[in-house]
Amino acid sequence: MKTNRAVRTPGGLSLRVDARTLVVGTLLLLVALTASVVLIGTGDFPIPAADVVRTLLGEGDPGQEFIVTELRLPRVLVGLLVGASLGLAGALFQSISRNPLGSPDVLGLGQGATAGALVVIVLFSGTANQVALGALVGGLATGFAIYVLAWKRGVHGYRLVLVGIGVSAIVTAVNGYLLTKSDIIDAARAVVWMTGSLDGRDWDQVWPLLALCALLVPLVLANSRGLRMMEMGDDVSYALGVRVERVRLVLMLSAVLLTASATAASGPVGFIALTAPQLARRLTRSPGPNLVPSMCMGAALLVSSDWISQRAFGAGQLPVGVVTGVLGGVYLLWLLVTERRAGRI
């Protein structure tokens, strides 16, 4: 049974659509949106899902409108955007490195963003916006260092992963050193940030992340054909007319920006970038990079994890980074066992 269909637009643009991928992406998007509605209705003042939808459409009472639009909606939107950004960044890195472990978590980009934030917190006692800027700069600097150190007539597979692991170890040691040199108040503030949390997120975090996603997602999708060709090898890609290093640099820079901006908005939320692309690929059964399904899976995972962090432990709430860390750690162990049995590691 054929699942691929060619679609031609009135302008003459031809697209190949995989029916299963389209269905999976749509279902994951519905899961993310449904989980978002449920999460908005969760809290000390519970709101039924129907009332949440009615309020979002502008038909709720003033009390519900304040709770939904001012207190809870920004947190959920940050969760959706962070999850989608990490899912897309993970799919890009795994496709470029051709390695299921080639995610921002393993390559050290999250740790690099954490180092930038710690410098601002520990050395300058910066504000929340300054911490976010420091995380963005730290992530970009780490990505640049990994790219330069992994370069040898191009950036390839296992070299990228190995260099990333080494850089991650160095940056993790730097983070530990910064914590030991900080006073107790700054250290406590830094540890809370390093856990990864959506608590207290408002519209100030939503708009910058939304603007960056609106810029980078179309850029990534515009280069998705070249990325798919690159999975067959650089020589084949060159023969097919793909400007390999240019496409690789653009996509790696986009992935670094997505990871750094997501970390700046919520702190280092672990394992979403690692698990979302792999789960999306298993659902779509497609060998390609699965960019859109990975975005939807990342958003669904993070919002669902945030709901678990608020509801699964009684009166106590956990930072969402703790939940994703536990779930992602279990998945990573399963992935390593699977890869070992298959003889790939």
Short mmCIF file of C-alpha atoms in Angstrom, two decimals:
data_model
loop_
_atom_site.label_atom_id
_atom_site.label_comp_id
_atom_site.label_asym_id
_atom_site.label_seq_id
_atom_site.Cartn_x
_atom_site.Cartn_y
_atom_site.Cartn_z
CA MET A 1 0.00 0.00 0.00
CA LYS A 2 1.41 3.38 -1.02
CA THR A 3 1.45 6.09 1.59
CA ASN A 4 3.36 8.71 -0.40
CA ARG A 5 1.43 11.11 -2.59
CA ALA A 6 2.67 13.88 -4.81
CA VAL A 7 0.83 17.19 -4.41
CA ARG A 8 1.22 19.99 -6.95
CA THR A 9 0.28 23.53 -5.95
CA PRO A 10 -1.25 26.08 -8.37
CA GLY A 11 2.14 27.83 -8.52
CA GLY A 12 3.80 24.73 -9.90
CA LEU A 13 5.49 23.62 -6.66
CA SER A 14 5.49 19.85 -6.23
CA LEU A 15 5.43 18.29 -2.76
CA ARG A 16 5.56 14.67 -1.69
CA VAL A 17 3.33 13.95 1.28
CA ASP A 18 3.55 10.81 3.40
CA ALA A 19 0.04 9.98 4.56
CA ARG A 20 1.14 8.20 7.75
CA THR A 21 3.46 11.06 8.71
CA LEU A 22 0.65 13.55 8.14
CA VAL A 23 -1.75 11.54 10.30
CA VAL A 24 0.81 11.06 13.09
CA GLY A 25 1.75 14.75 13.06
CA THR A 26 -1.91 15.77 13.22
CA LEU A 27 -2.65 13.39 16.10
CA LEU A 28 0.40 14.58 18.06
CA LEU A 29 -0.68 18.19 17.55
CA LEU A 30 -4.15 17.32 18.85
CA VAL A 31 -2.59 15.60 21.88
CA ALA A 32 -0.48 18.68 22.59
CA LEU A 33 -3.46 21.02 22.30
CA THR A 34 -5.70 18.76 24.41
CA ALA A 35 -3.04 18.47 27.10
CA SER A 36 -2.68 22.27 27.00
CA VAL A 37 -6.39 22.80 27.62
CA VAL A 38 -6.34 20.31 30.51
CA LEU A 39 -3.22 21.96 31.96
CA ILE A 40 -4.76 25.43 31.78
CA GLY A 41 -7.74 24.13 33.74
CA THR A 42 -5.49 22.61 36.42
CA GLY A 43 -4.64 24.43 39.64
CA ASP A 44 -5.95 25.68 42.95
CA PHE A 45 -8.93 27.08 41.06
CA PRO A 46 -9.90 24.27 38.64
CA ILE A 47 -11.68 25.24 35.44
CA PRO A 48 -13.55 22.69 33.26
CA ALA A 49 -12.09 22.12 29.80
CA ALA A 50 -15.23 23.49 28.12
CA ASP A 51 -14.93 26.74 30.10
CA VAL A 52 -11.23 26.98 29.22
CA VAL A 53 -12.02 26.74 25.52
CA ARG A 54 -14.85 29.24 25.88
CA THR A 55 -12.54 31.65 27.72
CA LEU A 56 -9.84 31.30 25.07
CA LEU A 57 -12.47 32.23 22.49
CA GLY A 58 -13.26 35.39 24.46
CA GLU A 59 -16.56 34.22 25.97
CA GLY A 60 -15.53 33.55 29.59
CA ASP A 61 -16.38 35.56 32.69
CA PRO A 62 -13.84 38.16 33.93
CA GLY A 63 -12.50 35.95 36.72
CA GLN A 64 -11.85 33.00 34.43
CA GLU A 65 -10.41 35.27 31.77
CA PHE A 66 -7.85 36.68 34.20
CA ILE A 67 -6.82 33.23 35.46
CA VAL A 68 -6.61 31.72 31.97
CA THR A 69 -5.05 34.49 29.90
CA GLU A 70 -2.83 36.17 32.49
CA LEU A 71 -1.78 33.38 34.86
CA ARG A 72 -1.89 30.02 33.07
CA LEU A 73 -1.87 30.54 29.30
CA PRO A 74 1.64 32.06 29.15
CA ARG A 75 3.10 29.09 31.05
CA VAL A 76 1.43 26.63 28.67
CA LEU A 77 2.53 28.57 25.59
CA VAL A 78 6.13 28.62 26.86
CA GLY A 79 5.86 24.86 27.40
CA LEU A 80 4.56 24.29 23.87
CA LEU A 81 7.23 26.50 22.28
CA VAL A 82 10.08 25.06 24.37
CA GLY A 83 8.99 21.49 23.64
CA ALA A 84 8.61 22.17 19.91
CA SER A 85 11.98 23.96 19.78
CA LEU A 86 13.80 21.14 21.56
CA GLY A 87 12.07 18.48 19.47
CA LEU A 88 13.07 20.22 16.25
CA ALA A 89 16.64 20.86 17.44
CA GLY A 90 17.00 17.22 18.44
CA ALA A 91 15.75 16.03 15.05
CA LEU A 92 18.24 18.30 13.29
CA PHE A 93 21.24 17.19 15.32
CA GLN A 94 20.34 13.50 15.10
CA SER A 95 19.91 13.77 11.34
CA ILE A 96 23.13 15.75 10.81
CA SER A 97 25.19 13.40 13.01
CA ARG A 98 23.30 10.31 11.77
CA ASN A 99 23.30 9.14 15.37
CA PRO A 100 20.31 8.68 17.73
CA LEU A 101 22.47 10.04 20.56
CA GLY A 102 23.31 13.23 18.68
CA SER A 103 21.00 15.52 20.62
CA PRO A 104 21.62 18.85 22.39
CA ASP A 105 21.52 17.02 25.74
CA VAL A 106 24.46 14.80 24.80
CA LEU A 107 26.38 17.43 22.81
CA GLY A 108 26.49 19.84 25.74
CA LEU A 109 24.45 22.73 24.37
CA GLY A 110 22.16 22.72 27.38
CA GLN A 111 25.18 22.74 29.68
CA GLY A 112 26.69 25.61 27.68
CA ALA A 113 23.52 27.65 28.05
CA THR A 114 23.54 26.79 31.75
CA ALA A 115 27.12 28.07 32.04
CA GLY A 116 26.10 31.39 30.48
CA ALA A 117 23.22 31.72 32.92
CA LEU A 118 25.42 30.79 35.89
CA VAL A 119 27.98 33.44 34.97
CA VAL A 120 25.24 36.07 35.07
CA ILE A 121 23.73 34.74 38.32
CA VAL A 122 26.94 34.07 40.25
CA LEU A 123 29.23 36.86 39.05
CA PHE A 124 26.76 39.65 38.35
CA SER A 125 23.57 38.75 40.30
CA GLY A 126 21.68 39.56 37.11
CA THR A 127 17.95 39.96 36.57
CA ALA A 128 15.76 37.30 34.95
CA ASN A 129 16.13 38.90 31.52
CA GLN A 130 19.91 39.10 31.92
CA VAL A 131 20.02 35.44 32.93
CA ALA A 132 18.05 34.53 29.80
CA LEU A 133 20.46 36.56 27.66
CA GLY A 134 23.42 34.88 29.34
CA ALA A 135 21.93 31.45 28.61
CA LEU A 136 21.46 32.38 24.95
CA VAL A 137 25.06 33.61 24.63
CA GLY A 138 26.40 30.55 26.45
CA GLY A 139 24.53 28.18 24.16
CA LEU A 140 25.74 29.96 21.03
CA ALA A 141 29.36 29.99 22.26
CA THR A 142 29.21 26.27 23.03
CA GLY A 143 27.72 25.48 19.64
CA PHE A 144 30.46 27.51 17.92
CA ALA A 145 33.17 25.69 19.91
CA ILE A 146 31.74 22.27 19.01
CA TYR A 147 31.53 23.18 15.32
CA VAL A 148 35.12 24.47 15.19
CA LEU A 149 36.59 21.53 17.12
CA ALA A 150 34.65 18.97 15.06
CA TRP A 151 35.64 20.54 11.72
CA LYS A 152 37.93 18.48 9.51
CA ARG A 153 37.03 19.00 5.88
CA GLY A 154 33.46 19.19 7.11
CA VAL A 155 31.52 18.14 10.22
CA HIS A 156 30.58 14.48 10.31
CA GLY A 157 28.71 11.97 12.46
CA TYR A 158 30.62 10.44 15.33
CA ARG A 159 33.23 13.20 15.39
CA LEU A 160 30.48 15.71 16.18
CA VAL A 161 29.09 13.49 18.94
CA LEU A 162 32.48 12.76 20.50
CA VAL A 163 33.54 16.41 20.46
CA GLY A 164 30.17 17.36 21.93
CA ILE A 165 30.58 14.85 24.78
CA GLY A 166 34.03 16.24 25.54
CA VAL A 167 32.83 19.85 25.50
CA SER A 168 29.87 18.86 27.67
CA ALA A 169 32.20 17.38 30.29
CA ILE A 170 34.34 20.53 30.35
CA VAL A 171 31.36 22.88 30.61
CA THR A 172 29.79 20.72 33.34
CA ALA A 173 33.00 21.06 35.36
CA VAL A 174 32.93 24.84 34.84
CA ASN A 175 29.33 24.92 36.08
CA GLY A 176 30.33 23.02 39.21
CA TYR A 177 33.18 25.44 39.83
CA LEU A 178 30.87 28.45 39.48
CA LEU A 179 28.47 26.96 42.01
CA THR A 180 31.23 26.40 44.54
CA LYS A 181 32.34 30.04 44.23
CA SER A 182 28.87 31.53 44.72
CA ASP A 183 27.24 32.57 47.97
CA ILE A 184 24.37 30.53 49.36
CA ILE A 185 21.61 32.77 47.95
CA ASP A 186 22.98 32.86 44.42
CA ALA A 187 23.74 29.12 44.58
CA ALA A 188 20.16 28.33 45.58
CA ARG A 189 18.84 30.55 42.79
CA ALA A 190 21.16 28.89 40.30
CA VAL A 191 20.18 25.35 41.32
CA VAL A 192 16.49 26.18 40.93
CA TRP A 193 17.15 27.55 37.45
CA MET A 194 19.30 24.54 36.48
CA THR A 195 16.48 22.12 37.30
CA GLY A 196 14.33 23.38 34.42
CA SER A 197 10.91 24.73 35.29
CA LEU A 198 7.92 26.53 33.82
CA ASP A 199 6.90 28.12 37.13
CA GLY A 200 6.34 31.86 36.94
CA ARG A 201 6.62 32.07 33.15
CA ASP A 202 4.69 34.97 31.64
CA TRP A 203 4.28 36.82 28.36
CA ASP A 204 7.83 38.21 28.63
CA GLN A 205 9.12 34.71 27.83
CA VAL A 206 6.46 33.94 25.23
CA TRP A 207 7.04 36.71 22.70
CA PRO A 208 10.83 36.39 22.15
CA LEU A 209 10.59 32.62 21.83
CA LEU A 210 7.60 32.86 19.49
CA ALA A 211 9.39 35.40 17.28
CA LEU A 212 12.50 33.23 17.05
CA CYS A 213 10.45 30.14 16.20
CA ALA A 214 8.54 32.09 13.55
CA LEU A 215 11.89 32.97 11.96
CA LEU A 216 13.77 29.68 12.32
CA VAL A 217 11.09 27.05 11.66
CA PRO A 218 10.39 28.19 8.05
CA LEU A 219 14.16 28.44 7.47
CA VAL A 220 14.67 24.87 8.67
CA LEU A 221 11.76 23.51 6.64
CA ALA A 222 13.05 25.31 3.54
CA ASN A 223 16.32 23.35 3.90
CA SER A 224 14.67 20.03 4.79
CA ARG A 225 15.18 18.57 1.29
CA GLY A 226 18.93 19.13 1.54
CA LEU A 227 18.92 17.57 5.03
CA ARG A 228 17.14 14.49 3.70
CA MET A 229 19.65 14.16 0.86
CA MET A 230 22.56 14.50 3.32
CA GLU A 231 21.41 11.36 5.14
CA MET A 232 22.61 9.41 2.08
CA GLY A 233 26.14 10.79 2.47
CA ASP A 234 27.99 13.92 1.45
CA ASP A 235 29.21 12.56 -1.90
CA VAL A 236 25.71 11.63 -3.03
CA SER A 237 24.38 14.97 -1.79
CA TYR A 238 27.03 16.89 -3.74
CA ALA A 239 26.13 14.87 -6.85
CA LEU A 240 22.47 15.80 -6.39
CA GLY A 241 23.34 19.50 -6.22
CA VAL A 242 23.10 20.03 -2.46
CA ARG A 243 25.51 22.61 -1.02
CA VAL A 244 26.32 20.34 1.89
CA GLU A 245 28.40 22.54 4.17
CA ARG A 246 26.17 25.56 3.67
CA VAL A 247 23.04 23.54 4.50
CA ARG A 248 24.77 21.89 7.46
CA LEU A 249 25.95 25.22 8.86
CA VAL A 250 22.52 26.85 8.49
CA LEU A 251 20.73 23.93 10.14
CA MET A 252 23.26 23.56 12.95
CA LEU A 253 23.06 27.28 13.70
CA SER A 254 19.26 27.05 13.71
CA ALA A 255 19.37 24.06 16.07
CA VAL A 256 21.77 25.83 18.43
CA LEU A 257 19.57 28.95 18.48
CA LEU A 258 16.45 26.87 19.13
CA THR A 259 18.14 25.00 22.00
CA ALA A 260 19.67 28.11 23.55
CA SER A 261 16.45 30.13 23.35
CA ALA A 262 14.41 27.26 24.83
CA THR A 263 16.92 26.92 27.67
CA ALA A 264 16.85 30.68 28.23
CA ALA A 265 13.05 30.57 28.55
CA SER A 266 12.68 27.58 30.87
CA GLY A 267 16.08 26.45 32.07
CA PRO A 268 17.70 23.20 30.87
CA VAL A 269 14.77 20.82 30.42
CA GLY A 270 16.45 17.49 29.79
CA PHE A 271 15.85 14.67 27.34
CA ILE A 272 13.01 16.19 25.28
CA ALA A 273 15.44 16.81 22.41
CA LEU A 274 16.70 13.23 22.67
CA THR A 275 13.42 11.35 22.94
CA ALA A 276 10.98 13.37 20.81
CA PRO A 277 12.62 12.69 17.39
CA GLN A 278 13.08 8.99 18.14
CA LEU A 279 9.50 8.52 19.31
CA ALA A 280 8.21 10.47 16.30
CA ARG A 281 10.27 8.31 13.93
CA ARG A 282 8.94 5.12 15.48
CA LEU A 283 5.37 6.34 15.05
CA THR A 284 5.76 7.57 11.48
CA ARG A 285 8.02 4.66 10.42
CA SER A 286 9.70 7.13 8.09
CA PRO A 287 13.50 7.15 7.64
CA GLY A 288 13.66 10.91 7.09
CA PRO A 289 14.37 13.61 9.68
CA ASN A 290 10.66 13.87 10.64
CA LEU A 291 10.97 17.53 11.52
CA VAL A 292 7.29 18.46 11.96
CA PRO A 293 6.32 15.28 13.86
CA SER A 294 9.34 15.83 16.15
CA MET A 295 8.14 19.36 16.90
CA CYS A 296 4.64 18.13 17.73
CA MET A 297 6.00 15.25 19.82
CA GLY A 298 8.28 17.61 21.77
CA ALA A 299 5.40 19.97 22.52
CA ALA A 300 3.12 17.11 23.58
CA LEU A 301 5.81 15.55 25.81
CA LEU A 302 6.67 18.76 27.62
CA VAL A 303 3.11 19.89 28.26
CA SER A 304 2.14 16.38 29.42
CA SER A 305 5.20 16.27 31.69
CA ASP A 306 4.23 19.62 33.17
CA TRP A 307 0.77 18.26 33.94
CA ILE A 308 2.36 15.22 35.61
CA SER A 309 4.66 17.47 37.64
CA GLN A 310 1.65 19.35 38.99
CA ARG A 311 -0.82 16.53 39.58
CA ALA A 312 0.96 13.21 40.09
CA PHE A 313 2.55 13.97 43.47
CA GLY A 314 -0.34 15.22 45.55
CA ALA A 315 0.09 18.64 47.07
CA GLY A 316 3.77 18.80 46.13
CA GLN A 317 4.83 20.06 42.72
CA LEU A 318 8.00 19.06 40.94
CA PRO A 319 9.85 21.16 38.35
CA VAL A 320 9.08 19.81 34.90
CA GLY A 321 12.80 19.18 34.34
CA VAL A 322 12.73 16.48 37.04
CA VAL A 323 9.89 14.63 35.31
CA THR A 324 11.46 14.82 31.84
CA GLY A 325 14.80 13.75 33.35
CA VAL A 326 13.29 10.60 34.88
CA LEU A 327 11.30 9.69 31.77
CA GLY A 328 14.16 10.53 29.45
CA GLY A 329 16.69 8.59 31.54
CA VAL A 330 14.54 5.46 31.31
CA TYR A 331 14.22 5.95 27.56
CA LEU A 332 17.98 6.49 27.16
CA LEU A 333 18.73 3.22 28.98
CA TRP A 334 16.27 1.40 26.74
CA LEU A 335 17.80 3.00 23.64
CA LEU A 336 21.34 2.00 24.67
CA VAL A 337 20.26 -1.60 25.29
CA THR A 338 18.50 -1.70 21.92
CA GLU A 339 21.49 -0.25 20.07
CA ARG A 340 23.84 -2.69 21.81
CA ARG A 341 21.72 -5.69 20.90
CA ALA A 342 21.64 -4.48 17.31
CA GLY A 343 25.45 -4.31 17.32
CA ARG A 344 25.60 -0.57 16.62
CA ILE A 345 27.45 0.33 19.83
#
